[in-house]
Short mmCIF file of C-alpha atoms and ligand atoms in Angstrom, two decimals:
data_model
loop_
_atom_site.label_atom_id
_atom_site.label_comp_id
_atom_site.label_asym_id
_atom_site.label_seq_id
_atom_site.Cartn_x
_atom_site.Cartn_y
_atom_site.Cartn_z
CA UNK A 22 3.18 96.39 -186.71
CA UNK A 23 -0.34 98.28 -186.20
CA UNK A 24 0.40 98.51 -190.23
CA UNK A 25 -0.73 94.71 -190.58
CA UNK A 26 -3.12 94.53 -188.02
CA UNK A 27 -7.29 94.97 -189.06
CA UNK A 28 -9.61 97.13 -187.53
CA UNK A 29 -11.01 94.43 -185.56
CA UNK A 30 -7.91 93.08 -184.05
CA UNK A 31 -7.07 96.75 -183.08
CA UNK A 32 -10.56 96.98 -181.85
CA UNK A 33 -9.33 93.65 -179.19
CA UNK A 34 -5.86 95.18 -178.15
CA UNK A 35 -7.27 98.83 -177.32
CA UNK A 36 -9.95 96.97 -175.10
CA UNK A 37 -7.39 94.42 -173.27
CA UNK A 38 -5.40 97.27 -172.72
CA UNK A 39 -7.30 99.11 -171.26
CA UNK A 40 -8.39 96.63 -169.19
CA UNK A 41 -4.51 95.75 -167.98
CA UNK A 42 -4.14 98.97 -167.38
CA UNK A 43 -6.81 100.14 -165.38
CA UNK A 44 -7.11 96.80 -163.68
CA UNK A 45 -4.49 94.11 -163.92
CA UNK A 46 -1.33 96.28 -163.18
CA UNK A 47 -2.48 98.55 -159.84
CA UNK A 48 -3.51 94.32 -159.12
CA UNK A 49 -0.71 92.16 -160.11
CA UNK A 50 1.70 92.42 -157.01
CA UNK A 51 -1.42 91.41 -154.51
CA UNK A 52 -2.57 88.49 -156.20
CA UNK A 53 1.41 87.11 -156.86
CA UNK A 54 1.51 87.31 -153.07
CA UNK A 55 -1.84 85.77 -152.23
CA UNK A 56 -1.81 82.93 -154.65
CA UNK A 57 -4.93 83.65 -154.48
CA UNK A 58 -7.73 83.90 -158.20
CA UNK A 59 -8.29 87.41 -158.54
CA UNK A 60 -12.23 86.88 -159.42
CA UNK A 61 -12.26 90.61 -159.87
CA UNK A 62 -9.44 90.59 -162.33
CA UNK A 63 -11.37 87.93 -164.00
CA UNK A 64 -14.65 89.52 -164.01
CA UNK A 65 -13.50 92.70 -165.52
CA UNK A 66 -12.04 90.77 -168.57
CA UNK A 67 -15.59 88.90 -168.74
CA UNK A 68 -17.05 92.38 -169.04
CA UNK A 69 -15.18 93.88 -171.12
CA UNK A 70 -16.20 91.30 -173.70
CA UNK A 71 -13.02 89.41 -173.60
CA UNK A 72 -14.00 86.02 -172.77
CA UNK A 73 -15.36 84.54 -176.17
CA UNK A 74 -13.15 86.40 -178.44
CA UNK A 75 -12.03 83.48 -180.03
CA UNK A 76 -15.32 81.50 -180.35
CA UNK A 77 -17.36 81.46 -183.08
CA UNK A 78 -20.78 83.91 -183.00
CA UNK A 79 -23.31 80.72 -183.38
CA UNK A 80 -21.42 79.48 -180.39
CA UNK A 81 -22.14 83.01 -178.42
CA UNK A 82 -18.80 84.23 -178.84
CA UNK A 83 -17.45 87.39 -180.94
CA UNK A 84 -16.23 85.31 -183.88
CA UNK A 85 -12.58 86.74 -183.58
CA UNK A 86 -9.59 84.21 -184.76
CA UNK A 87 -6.19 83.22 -183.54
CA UNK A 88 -5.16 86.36 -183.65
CA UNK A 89 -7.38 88.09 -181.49
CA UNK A 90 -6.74 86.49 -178.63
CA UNK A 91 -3.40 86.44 -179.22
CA UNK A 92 -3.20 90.31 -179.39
CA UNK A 93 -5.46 90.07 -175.80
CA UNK A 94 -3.28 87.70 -173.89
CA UNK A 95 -0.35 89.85 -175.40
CA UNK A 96 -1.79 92.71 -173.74
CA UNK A 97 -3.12 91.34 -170.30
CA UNK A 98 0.74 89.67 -169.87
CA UNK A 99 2.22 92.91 -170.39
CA UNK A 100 0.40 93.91 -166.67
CA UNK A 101 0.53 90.46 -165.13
CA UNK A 102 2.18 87.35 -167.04
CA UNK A 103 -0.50 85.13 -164.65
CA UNK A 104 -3.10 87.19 -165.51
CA UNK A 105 -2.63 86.23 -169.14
CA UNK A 106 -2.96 82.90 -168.93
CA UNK A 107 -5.45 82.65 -166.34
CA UNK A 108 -7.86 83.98 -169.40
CA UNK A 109 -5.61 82.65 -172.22
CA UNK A 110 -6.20 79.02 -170.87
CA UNK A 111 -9.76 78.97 -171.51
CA UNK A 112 -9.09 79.26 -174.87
CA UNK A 113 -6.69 76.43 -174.36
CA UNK A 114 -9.84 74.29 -172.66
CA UNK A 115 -12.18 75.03 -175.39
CA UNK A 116 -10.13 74.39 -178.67
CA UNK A 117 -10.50 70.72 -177.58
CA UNK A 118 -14.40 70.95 -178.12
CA UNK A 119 -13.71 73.63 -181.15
CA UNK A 120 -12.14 70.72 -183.02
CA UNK A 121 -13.37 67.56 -182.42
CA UNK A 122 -16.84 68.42 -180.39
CA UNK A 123 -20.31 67.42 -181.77
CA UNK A 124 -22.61 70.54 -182.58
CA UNK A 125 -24.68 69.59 -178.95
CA UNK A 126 -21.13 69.70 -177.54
CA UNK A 127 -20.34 73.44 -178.70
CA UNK A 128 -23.79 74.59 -177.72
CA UNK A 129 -23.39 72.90 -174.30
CA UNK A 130 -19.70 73.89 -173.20
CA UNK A 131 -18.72 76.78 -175.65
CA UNK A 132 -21.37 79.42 -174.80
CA UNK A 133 -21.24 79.66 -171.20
CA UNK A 134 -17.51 80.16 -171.61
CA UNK A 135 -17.78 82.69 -174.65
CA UNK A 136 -20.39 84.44 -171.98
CA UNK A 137 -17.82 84.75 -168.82
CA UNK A 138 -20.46 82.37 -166.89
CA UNK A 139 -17.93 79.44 -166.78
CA UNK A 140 -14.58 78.50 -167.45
CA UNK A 141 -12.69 76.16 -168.73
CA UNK A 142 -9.79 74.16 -168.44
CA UNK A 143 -7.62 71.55 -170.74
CA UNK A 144 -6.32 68.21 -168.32
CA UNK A 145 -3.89 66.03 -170.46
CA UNK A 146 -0.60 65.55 -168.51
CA UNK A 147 0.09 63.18 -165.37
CA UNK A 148 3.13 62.70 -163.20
CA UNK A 149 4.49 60.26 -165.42
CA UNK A 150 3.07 61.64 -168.84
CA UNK A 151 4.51 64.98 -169.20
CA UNK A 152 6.18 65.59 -172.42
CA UNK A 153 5.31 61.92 -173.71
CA UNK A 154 1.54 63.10 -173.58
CA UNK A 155 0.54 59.62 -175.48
CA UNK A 156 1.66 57.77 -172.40
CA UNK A 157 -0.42 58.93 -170.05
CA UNK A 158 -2.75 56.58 -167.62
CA UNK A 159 -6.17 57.59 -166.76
CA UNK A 160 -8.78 55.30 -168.05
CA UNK A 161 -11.97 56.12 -168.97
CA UNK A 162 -14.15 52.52 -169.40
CA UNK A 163 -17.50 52.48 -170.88
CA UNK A 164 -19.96 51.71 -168.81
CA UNK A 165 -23.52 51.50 -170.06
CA UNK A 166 -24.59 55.14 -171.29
CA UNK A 167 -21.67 56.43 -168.98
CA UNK A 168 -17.75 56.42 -169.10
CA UNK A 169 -16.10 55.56 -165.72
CA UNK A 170 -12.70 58.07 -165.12
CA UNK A 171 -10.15 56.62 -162.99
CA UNK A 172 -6.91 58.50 -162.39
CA UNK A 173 -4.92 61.68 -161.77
CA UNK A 174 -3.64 64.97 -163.83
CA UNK A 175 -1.16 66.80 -162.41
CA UNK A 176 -0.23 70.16 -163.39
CA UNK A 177 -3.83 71.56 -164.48
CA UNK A 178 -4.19 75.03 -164.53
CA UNK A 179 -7.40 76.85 -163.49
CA UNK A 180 -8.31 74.05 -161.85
CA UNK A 181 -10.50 74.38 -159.24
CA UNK A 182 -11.78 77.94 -160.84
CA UNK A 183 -12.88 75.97 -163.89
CA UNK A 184 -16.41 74.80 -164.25
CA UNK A 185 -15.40 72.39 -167.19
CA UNK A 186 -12.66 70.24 -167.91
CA UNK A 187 -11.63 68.54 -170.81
CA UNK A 188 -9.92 65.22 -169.37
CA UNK A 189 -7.58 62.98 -171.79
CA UNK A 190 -8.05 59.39 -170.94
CA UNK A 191 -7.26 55.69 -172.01
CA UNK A 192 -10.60 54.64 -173.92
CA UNK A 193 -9.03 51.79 -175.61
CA UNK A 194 -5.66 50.30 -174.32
CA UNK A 195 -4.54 48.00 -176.63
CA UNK A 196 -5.06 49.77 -179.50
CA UNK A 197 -1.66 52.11 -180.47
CA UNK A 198 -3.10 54.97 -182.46
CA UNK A 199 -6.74 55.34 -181.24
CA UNK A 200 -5.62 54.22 -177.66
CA UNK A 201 -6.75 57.98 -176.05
CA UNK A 202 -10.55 60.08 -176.04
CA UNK A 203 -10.96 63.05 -174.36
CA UNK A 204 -13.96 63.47 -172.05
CA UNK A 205 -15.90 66.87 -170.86
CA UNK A 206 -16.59 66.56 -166.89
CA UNK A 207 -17.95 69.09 -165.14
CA UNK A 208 -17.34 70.66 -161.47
CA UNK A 209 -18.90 68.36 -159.07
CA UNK A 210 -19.48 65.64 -160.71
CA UNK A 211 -19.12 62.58 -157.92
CA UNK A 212 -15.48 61.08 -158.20
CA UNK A 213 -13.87 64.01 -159.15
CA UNK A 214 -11.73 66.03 -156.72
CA UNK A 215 -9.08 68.65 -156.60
CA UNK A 216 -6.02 67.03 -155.28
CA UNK A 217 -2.48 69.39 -154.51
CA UNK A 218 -2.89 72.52 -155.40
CA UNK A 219 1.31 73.82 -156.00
CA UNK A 220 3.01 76.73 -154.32
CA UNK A 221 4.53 78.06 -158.19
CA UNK A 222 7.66 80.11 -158.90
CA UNK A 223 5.51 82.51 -160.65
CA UNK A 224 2.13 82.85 -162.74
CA UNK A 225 0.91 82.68 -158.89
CA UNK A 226 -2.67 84.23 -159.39
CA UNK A 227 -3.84 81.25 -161.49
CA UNK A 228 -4.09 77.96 -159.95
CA UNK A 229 -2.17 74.87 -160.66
CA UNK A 230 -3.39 71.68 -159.35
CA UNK A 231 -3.64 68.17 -159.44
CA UNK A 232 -7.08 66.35 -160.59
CA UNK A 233 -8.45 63.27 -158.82
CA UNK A 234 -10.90 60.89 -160.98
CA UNK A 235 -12.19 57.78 -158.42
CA UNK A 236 -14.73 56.40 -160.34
CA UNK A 237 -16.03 59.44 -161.49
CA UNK A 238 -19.12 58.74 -164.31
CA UNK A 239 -19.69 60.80 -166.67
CA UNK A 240 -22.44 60.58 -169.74
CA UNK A 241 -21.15 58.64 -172.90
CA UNK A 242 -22.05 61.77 -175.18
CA UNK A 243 -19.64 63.95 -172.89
CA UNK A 244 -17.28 62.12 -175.17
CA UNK A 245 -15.68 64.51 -177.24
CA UNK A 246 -17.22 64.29 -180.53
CA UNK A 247 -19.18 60.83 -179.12
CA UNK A 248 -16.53 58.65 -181.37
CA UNK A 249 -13.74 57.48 -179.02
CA UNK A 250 -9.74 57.51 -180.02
CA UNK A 251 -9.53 60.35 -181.46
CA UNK A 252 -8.14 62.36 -178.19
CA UNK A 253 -4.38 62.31 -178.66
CA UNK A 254 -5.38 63.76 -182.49
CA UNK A 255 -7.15 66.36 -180.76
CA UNK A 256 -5.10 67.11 -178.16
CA UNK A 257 -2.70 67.58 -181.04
CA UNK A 258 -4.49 69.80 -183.20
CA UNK A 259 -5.30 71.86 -179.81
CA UNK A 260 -1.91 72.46 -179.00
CA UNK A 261 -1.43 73.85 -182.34
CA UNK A 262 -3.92 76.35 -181.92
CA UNK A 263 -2.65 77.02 -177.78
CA UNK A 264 0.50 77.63 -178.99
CA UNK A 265 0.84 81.28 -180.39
CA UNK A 266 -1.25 81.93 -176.90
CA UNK A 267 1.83 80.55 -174.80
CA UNK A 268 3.90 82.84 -177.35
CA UNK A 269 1.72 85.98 -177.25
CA UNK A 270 2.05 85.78 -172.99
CA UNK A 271 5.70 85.76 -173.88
CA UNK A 272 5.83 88.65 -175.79
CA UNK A 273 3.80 90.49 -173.56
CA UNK A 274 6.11 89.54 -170.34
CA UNK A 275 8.89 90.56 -172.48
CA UNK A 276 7.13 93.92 -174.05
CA UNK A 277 6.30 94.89 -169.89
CA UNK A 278 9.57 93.90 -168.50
CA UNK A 279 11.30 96.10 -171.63
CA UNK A 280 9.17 98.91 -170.74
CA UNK A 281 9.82 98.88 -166.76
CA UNK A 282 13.54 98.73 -168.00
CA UNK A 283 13.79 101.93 -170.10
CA UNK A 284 12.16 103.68 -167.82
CA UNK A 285 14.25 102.98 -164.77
CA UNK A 286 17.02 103.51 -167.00
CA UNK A 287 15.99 106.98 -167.76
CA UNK A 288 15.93 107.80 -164.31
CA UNK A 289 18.36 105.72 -162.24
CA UNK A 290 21.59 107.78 -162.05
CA UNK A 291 25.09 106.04 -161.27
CA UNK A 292 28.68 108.19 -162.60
CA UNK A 293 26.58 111.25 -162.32
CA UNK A 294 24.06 110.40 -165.27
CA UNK A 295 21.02 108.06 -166.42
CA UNK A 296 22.43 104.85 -166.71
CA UNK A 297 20.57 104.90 -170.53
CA UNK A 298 23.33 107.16 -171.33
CA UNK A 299 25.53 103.91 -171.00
CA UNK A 300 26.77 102.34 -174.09
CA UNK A 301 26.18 99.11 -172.57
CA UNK A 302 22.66 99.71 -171.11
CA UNK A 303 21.86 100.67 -174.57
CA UNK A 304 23.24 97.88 -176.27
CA UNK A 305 21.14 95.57 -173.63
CA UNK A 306 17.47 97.58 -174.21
CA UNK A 307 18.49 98.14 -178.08
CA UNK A 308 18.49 93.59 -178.23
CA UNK A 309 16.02 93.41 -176.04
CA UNK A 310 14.31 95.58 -178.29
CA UNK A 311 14.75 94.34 -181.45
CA UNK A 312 13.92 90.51 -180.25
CA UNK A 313 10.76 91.09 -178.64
CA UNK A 314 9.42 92.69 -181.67
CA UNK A 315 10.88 89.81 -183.85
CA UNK A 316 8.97 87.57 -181.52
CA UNK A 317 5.85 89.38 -181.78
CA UNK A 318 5.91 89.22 -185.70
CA UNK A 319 6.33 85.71 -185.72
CA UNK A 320 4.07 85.08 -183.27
CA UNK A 321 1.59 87.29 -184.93
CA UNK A 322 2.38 84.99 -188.82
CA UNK A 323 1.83 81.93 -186.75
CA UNK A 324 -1.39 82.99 -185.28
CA UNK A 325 -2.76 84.40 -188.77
CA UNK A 326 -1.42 80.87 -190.53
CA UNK A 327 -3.63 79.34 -188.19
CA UNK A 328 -6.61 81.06 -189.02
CA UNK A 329 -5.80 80.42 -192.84
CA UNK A 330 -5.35 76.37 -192.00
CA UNK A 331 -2.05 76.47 -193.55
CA UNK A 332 -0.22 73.28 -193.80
CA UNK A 333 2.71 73.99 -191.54
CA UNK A 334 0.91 75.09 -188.99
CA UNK A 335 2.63 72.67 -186.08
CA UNK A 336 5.85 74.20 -187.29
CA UNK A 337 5.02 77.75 -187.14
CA UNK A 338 3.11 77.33 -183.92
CA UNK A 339 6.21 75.77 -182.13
CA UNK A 340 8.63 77.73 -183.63
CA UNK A 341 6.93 81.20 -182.40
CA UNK A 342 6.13 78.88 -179.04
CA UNK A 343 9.86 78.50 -178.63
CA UNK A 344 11.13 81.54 -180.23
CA UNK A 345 8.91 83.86 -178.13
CA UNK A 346 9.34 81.78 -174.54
CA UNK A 347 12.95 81.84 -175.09
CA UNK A 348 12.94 85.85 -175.55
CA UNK A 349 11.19 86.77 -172.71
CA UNK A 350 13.28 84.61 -170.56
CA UNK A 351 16.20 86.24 -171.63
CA UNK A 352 14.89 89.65 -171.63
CA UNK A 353 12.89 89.76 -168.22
CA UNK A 354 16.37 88.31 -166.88
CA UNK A 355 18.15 91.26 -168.33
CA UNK A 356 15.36 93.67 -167.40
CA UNK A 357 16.12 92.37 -163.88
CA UNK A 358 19.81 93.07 -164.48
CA UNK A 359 18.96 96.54 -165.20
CA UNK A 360 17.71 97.48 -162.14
CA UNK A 361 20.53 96.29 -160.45
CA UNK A 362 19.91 95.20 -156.66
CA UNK A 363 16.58 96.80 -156.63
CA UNK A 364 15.80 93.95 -159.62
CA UNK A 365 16.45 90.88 -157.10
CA UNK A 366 14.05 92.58 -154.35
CA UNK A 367 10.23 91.59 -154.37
CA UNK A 368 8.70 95.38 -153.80
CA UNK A 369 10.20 95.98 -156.86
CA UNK A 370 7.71 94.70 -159.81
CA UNK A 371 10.30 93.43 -162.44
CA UNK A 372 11.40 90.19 -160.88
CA UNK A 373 8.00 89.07 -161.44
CA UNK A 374 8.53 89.03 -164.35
CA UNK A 375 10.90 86.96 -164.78
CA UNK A 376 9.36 84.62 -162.38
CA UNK A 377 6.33 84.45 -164.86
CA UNK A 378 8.14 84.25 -167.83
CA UNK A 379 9.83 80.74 -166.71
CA UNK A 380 7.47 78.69 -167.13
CA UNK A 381 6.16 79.72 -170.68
CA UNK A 382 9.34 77.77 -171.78
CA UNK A 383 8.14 74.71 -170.32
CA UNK A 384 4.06 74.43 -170.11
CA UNK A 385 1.88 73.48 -173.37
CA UNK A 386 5.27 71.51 -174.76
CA UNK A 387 8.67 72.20 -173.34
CA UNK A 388 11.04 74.24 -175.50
CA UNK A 389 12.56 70.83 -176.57
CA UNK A 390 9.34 69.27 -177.36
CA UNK A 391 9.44 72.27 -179.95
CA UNK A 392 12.53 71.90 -181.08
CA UNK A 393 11.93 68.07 -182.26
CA UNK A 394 7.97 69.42 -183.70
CA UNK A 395 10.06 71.88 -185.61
CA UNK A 396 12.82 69.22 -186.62
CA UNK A 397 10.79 66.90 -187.35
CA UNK A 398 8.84 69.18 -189.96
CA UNK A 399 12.38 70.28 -191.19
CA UNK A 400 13.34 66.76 -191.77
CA UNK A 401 10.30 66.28 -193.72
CA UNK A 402 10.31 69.46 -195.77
CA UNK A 403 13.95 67.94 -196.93
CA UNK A 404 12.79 65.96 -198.79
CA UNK A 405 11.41 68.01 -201.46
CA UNK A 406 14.95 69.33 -201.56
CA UNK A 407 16.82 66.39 -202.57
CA UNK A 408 17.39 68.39 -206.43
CA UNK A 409 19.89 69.97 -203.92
CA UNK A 410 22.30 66.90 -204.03
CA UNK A 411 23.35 67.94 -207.23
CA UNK A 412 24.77 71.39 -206.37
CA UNK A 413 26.65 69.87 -203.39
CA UNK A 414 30.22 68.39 -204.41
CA UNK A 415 30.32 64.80 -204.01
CA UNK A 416 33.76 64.85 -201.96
CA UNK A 417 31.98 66.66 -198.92
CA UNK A 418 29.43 63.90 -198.69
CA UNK A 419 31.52 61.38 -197.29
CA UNK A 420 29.71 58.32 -197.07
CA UNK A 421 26.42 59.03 -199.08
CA UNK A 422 27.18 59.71 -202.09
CA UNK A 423 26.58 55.81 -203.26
CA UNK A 424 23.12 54.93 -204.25
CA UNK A 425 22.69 52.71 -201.20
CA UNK A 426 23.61 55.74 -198.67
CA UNK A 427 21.09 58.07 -200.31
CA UNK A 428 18.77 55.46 -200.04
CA UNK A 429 19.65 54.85 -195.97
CA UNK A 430 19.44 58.46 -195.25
CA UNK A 431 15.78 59.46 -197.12
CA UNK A 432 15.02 56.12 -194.64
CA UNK A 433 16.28 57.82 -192.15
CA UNK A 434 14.38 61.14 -192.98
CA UNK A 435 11.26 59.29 -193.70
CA UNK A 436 11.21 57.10 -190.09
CA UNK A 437 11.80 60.63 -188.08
CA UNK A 438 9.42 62.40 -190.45
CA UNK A 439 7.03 59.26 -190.29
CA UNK A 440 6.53 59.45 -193.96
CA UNK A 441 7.14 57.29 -196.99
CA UNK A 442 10.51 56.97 -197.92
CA UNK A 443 11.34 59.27 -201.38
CA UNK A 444 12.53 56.88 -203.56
CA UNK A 445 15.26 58.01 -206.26
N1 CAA B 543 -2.06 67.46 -185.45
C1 CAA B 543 -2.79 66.33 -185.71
N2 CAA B 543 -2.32 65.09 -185.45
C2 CAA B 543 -1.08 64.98 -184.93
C3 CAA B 543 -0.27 66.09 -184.66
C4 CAA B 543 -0.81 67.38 -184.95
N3 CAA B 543 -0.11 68.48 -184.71
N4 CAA B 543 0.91 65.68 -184.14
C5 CAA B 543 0.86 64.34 -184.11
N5 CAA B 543 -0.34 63.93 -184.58
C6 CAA B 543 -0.80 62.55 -184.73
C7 CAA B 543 0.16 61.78 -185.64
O1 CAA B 543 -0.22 61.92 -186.98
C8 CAA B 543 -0.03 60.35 -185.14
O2 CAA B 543 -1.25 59.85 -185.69
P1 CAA B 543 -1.41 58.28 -186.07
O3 CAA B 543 -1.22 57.50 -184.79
O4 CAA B 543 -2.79 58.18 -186.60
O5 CAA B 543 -0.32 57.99 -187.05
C9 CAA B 543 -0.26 60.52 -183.64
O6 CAA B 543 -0.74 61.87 -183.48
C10 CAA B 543 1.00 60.31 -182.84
O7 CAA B 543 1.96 61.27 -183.26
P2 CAA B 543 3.50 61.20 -182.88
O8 CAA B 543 4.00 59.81 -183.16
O9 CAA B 543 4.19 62.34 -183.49
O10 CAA B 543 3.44 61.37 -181.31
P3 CAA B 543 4.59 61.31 -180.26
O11 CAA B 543 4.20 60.34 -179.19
O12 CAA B 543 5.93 61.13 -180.92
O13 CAA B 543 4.50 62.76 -179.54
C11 CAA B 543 4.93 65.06 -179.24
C12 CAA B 543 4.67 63.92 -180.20
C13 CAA B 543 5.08 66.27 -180.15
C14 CAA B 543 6.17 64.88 -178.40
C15 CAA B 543 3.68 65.23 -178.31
O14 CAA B 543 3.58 64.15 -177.39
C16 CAA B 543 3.71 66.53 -177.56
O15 CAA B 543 3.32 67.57 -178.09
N6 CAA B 543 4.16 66.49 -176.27
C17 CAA B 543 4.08 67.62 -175.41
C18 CAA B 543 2.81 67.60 -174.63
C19 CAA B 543 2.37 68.95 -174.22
O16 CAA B 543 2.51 69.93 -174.94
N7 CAA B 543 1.77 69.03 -173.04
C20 CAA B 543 1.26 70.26 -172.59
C21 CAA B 543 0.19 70.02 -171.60
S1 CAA B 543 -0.96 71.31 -171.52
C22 CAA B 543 -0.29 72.52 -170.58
O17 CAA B 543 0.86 72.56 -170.30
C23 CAA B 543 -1.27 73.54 -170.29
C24 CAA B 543 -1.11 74.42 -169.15
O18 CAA B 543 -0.82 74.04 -168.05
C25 CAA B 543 -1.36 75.85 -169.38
#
C-alpha cells in the first residue's frame, strides 16, 4: 500500500502515528470512561500540525487533500476510534464553507481551524430529520441585515467543544429545491444553547449533543456563500467529501482491533498451545485480514477520486463509507471473539472497539442511505448499458422484451436515477 502512497501523505501518517501512539493509546481507556473531551489529546494533534491538513495554504492550512486526512484519522482510530473523529469532524464542519463559502467566509472560519485555535462542527440532522436530511425544520428568517434561527439539532458532535457551527436551516419554505441555506453561528451567540448532551455506546471522548436556536440572530453574510438555497446542495457535496473520513476511522478501528487480536492470539494458550496455532483462529485473523486491507484500498481510491473531482464521486464515497463501516463492525466483533471472556470485560481494551466501531455504520448516512446513493448511481450508469439487451436471450426477459416494456423500465431507471428517460 505504502507503494501508492506520496511522500507527503507518508509524511501525514508517520506524524499521526506517532501522535496515537505516544498520546492517544496510553489515553483512550480514561477518556471512554470519563465522557469527558480530552483537550490534551486534542492539543497534541493541534501541535503536531494536524489540524489544517486538509485546508488549503491561502486559508492557513497545509494544503494536503482527501487523502491526507484520511491517512490521519486512519491512524488516530487505530489508538482511539473517538479520538478519530473528534479531529476528523472538523474537517466534516469546514467542507461546508470549503464548498459553498465566500472568500471573506474562508478567511473568517477556515484559518482559525487550520491553526488548532477553534473548532468546528457540521449541524444538519433533527429528531425528525435523520436520514431524510431535506426534511428537516429549523428556520432561519431574514431579518434586516440578520437571519433569525429557530429550532433544534440533535445528534451534533463536538458540540459544545466547537467554536463554530455550520447550522442547516429552512431559508425558504415553499420553495422544493432551494427550500434549505446553511448558516455559520458562532459559540455564544444569544439564542443559541447546548441542549442534551447523550450518554453514547462508544466514541465517548467526543461529545454528542443536541443544539438549541431561540431566536438566535446571526449576520446575513454568515450565510454560507451570502446566496440562500443552496444548503441541502452543500450539505450534499460535503458529505461526499466526509465520507472516506467516516471510512478511514473504520479502517483504523478495524486495523487496531486486528492488531490487539494477533497478538493475544500469539500468547493466549488453551490445549497446551497459542490459540494462533488454531486452524480456526487463523482462518478468523487471515479474513479479518484480508478485508480490512480491501477496505483501506478502496477507501484510499475514493479519497484520491475526490481530490481528482471525478464524476462518481457520491458512489465511490458511499461505497468505501459502507464497505469500510461494515468491516470494522464485523472484525472488532470477531476481535472481541478472540479474546474470549476477557473480550466482553471493560479492563480489557478490545471491546472498545467494537463499541466505537458501531456507530460509523450509522452517522454521516446510515449504511442504507449508502446502499440507495450507490443504487441509485448503479441504476443510472445502466443506462449506458442498454447495447447489453442484445446479448441477453429474449426468453429470460419475461415481460420486457416488447417495445412498450423497454420503454416502462428505462422510465423506471430514469425516475430512481432522476434523469431523462433513454429513449430507444
Ligand atoms: N452532490 C450535489 N448535489 C446533490 C447530491 C450530491 N452528492 N446529492 C443530491 N444532490 C442534489 C440533487 O441533485 C437534488 O438537486 P435539485 O433539487 O436541484 O434537483 C437535491 O440535492 C435533492 O436530491 P435527492 O432528491 O437525491 O435528495 P433526497 O431527499 O432523495 O435525499 C439522500 C438523498 C441521499 C437520502 C440524503 O438525504 C442523505 O444523504 N441522507 C443522509 C443524511 C446524512 O448523511 N446525515 C448525516 C448527518 S451528519 C453526521 O452524522 C455527522 C456526525 O455526527 C459525525
Amino acid at each position: 500500500m505504502a507503494a501508492f502512497l506520496s511522500e507527503q501523505n507518508l509524511m501525514w501518517r508517520a506524524r499521526a502515528r506517532e501522535v496515537a501512539e505516544k498520546v492517544v493509546r496510553p489515553l483512550a481507556a480514561k477518556y471512554d470512561k470519563s465522557q469527558e473531551y480530552p483537550w490534551e489529546i486534542k492539543e497534541a494533534i493541534a501541535k503536531a500540525g494536524l489540524m489544517g491538513v486538509w485546508i488549503p495554504k491561502e486559508y492557513g492550512g497545509a494544503g494536503g487533500g482527501v487523502l491526507d486526512l484520511c491517512l490521519c484519522v486512519e491512524e488516530l482510530s487505530r489508538a482511539c476510534g473517538g479520538v478519530g473523529v473528534l479531529y476528523a469532524v472538523n474537517a466534516l464542519g469546514t467542507f461546508p464553507v470549503l464548498v459553498g463559502g465566500t472568500e471573506e467566509q474562508k478567511q473568517r472560519f477556515l484559518r482559525p481551524v487550520a491553526q488548532g485555535q477553534k473548532l468546528i462542527s457540521f449541524a444538519l440532522s433533527e429528531k425528525y430529520a435523520g436520514s431524510d436530511a431535506g426534511s428537516l425544520r429549523t428556520t432561519a428568517v431574514k431579518d434586516g441585515d440578520s437571519y433569525i434561527i429557530n429550532g433544534e439539532k440533535k445528534w451534533n458532535t463536538n458540540g459544545g467543544a466547537a467554536d463554530f457551527y455550520s447550522v442547516f436551516a429552512v431559508t425558504e419554505p415553499n420553495s422544493k429545491s432551494r427550500r434549505i441555506s446553511a448558516l455559520l453561528v458562532e459559540k455564544g451567540t444569544p439564542g443559541f444553547s447546548i441542549g442534551k448532551v447523550e450518554d453514547k455506546m462508544g466514541i465517548r471522548c467526543v461529545p454528542v449533543v443536541e443544539l438549541n436556536f431561540e431566536n438566535c440572530r446571526v449576520p446575513a453574510k454568515n450565510l454560507l456563500g451570502e446566496i440562500p438555497g443552496h444548503g441541502f446542495k452543500h450539505a450534499m457535496m460535503t458529505l461526499d467529501k466526509a465520507r472516506p473520513g467516516v471510512a478511514a476511522q473504520a479502517v483504523g478501528l478495524a486495523q487496531g482491533a486486528l492488531e490487539y487480536a494477533m497478538v493475544y492470539a500469539g500468547y493466549r494458550e488453551q490445549f497446551g498451545a497459542p490459540i494462533s496455532s488454531f486452524q480456526m483462529i487463523q482462518g478468523m485473523l487471515a479474513d479479518m485480514g484480508t478485508k480490512v486491507e480491501a477496505a483501506r484500498n478502496l477507501v484510499y481510491v475514493a479519497a484520491m477520486a475526490g481530490e481528482s473531482g471525478a464524476p462518481n464521486v457520491s458512489k465511490l464515497a458511499a461505497m468505501c463509507k459502507l464497505f469500510a463501516t461494515d468491516t470494522a463492525m464485523e472484525v472488532t466483533t470477531n476481535a472481541v471473539q478472540i479474546f474470549g471472556g476477557y473480550g466482553y470485560m471493560r479492563d480489557y481494551p478490545i471491546e472498545k472497539y467494537m463499541r466505537d466501531a458501531k456507530i460509523t455504520q450509522i452517522y454521516e448516512g446510515t449504511n442504507q442511505v449508502q446502499r440507495m446513493v450507490v443504487a441509485r448511481s448503479l441504476v443510472k450508469e445502466s443506462l449506458n448499458l442498454k447495447y447489453l439487451l442484445d446479448y441477453i436471450p429474449k426468453e429470460i426477459q419475461q415481460g420486457v422484451n416488447d417495445p412498450e416494456s423497454l420503454k416502462r423500465l428505462a422510465e423506471e431507471a430514469a425516475r430512481v436515477a432522476e434523469v431523462e428517460p433513454h429513449t430507444a
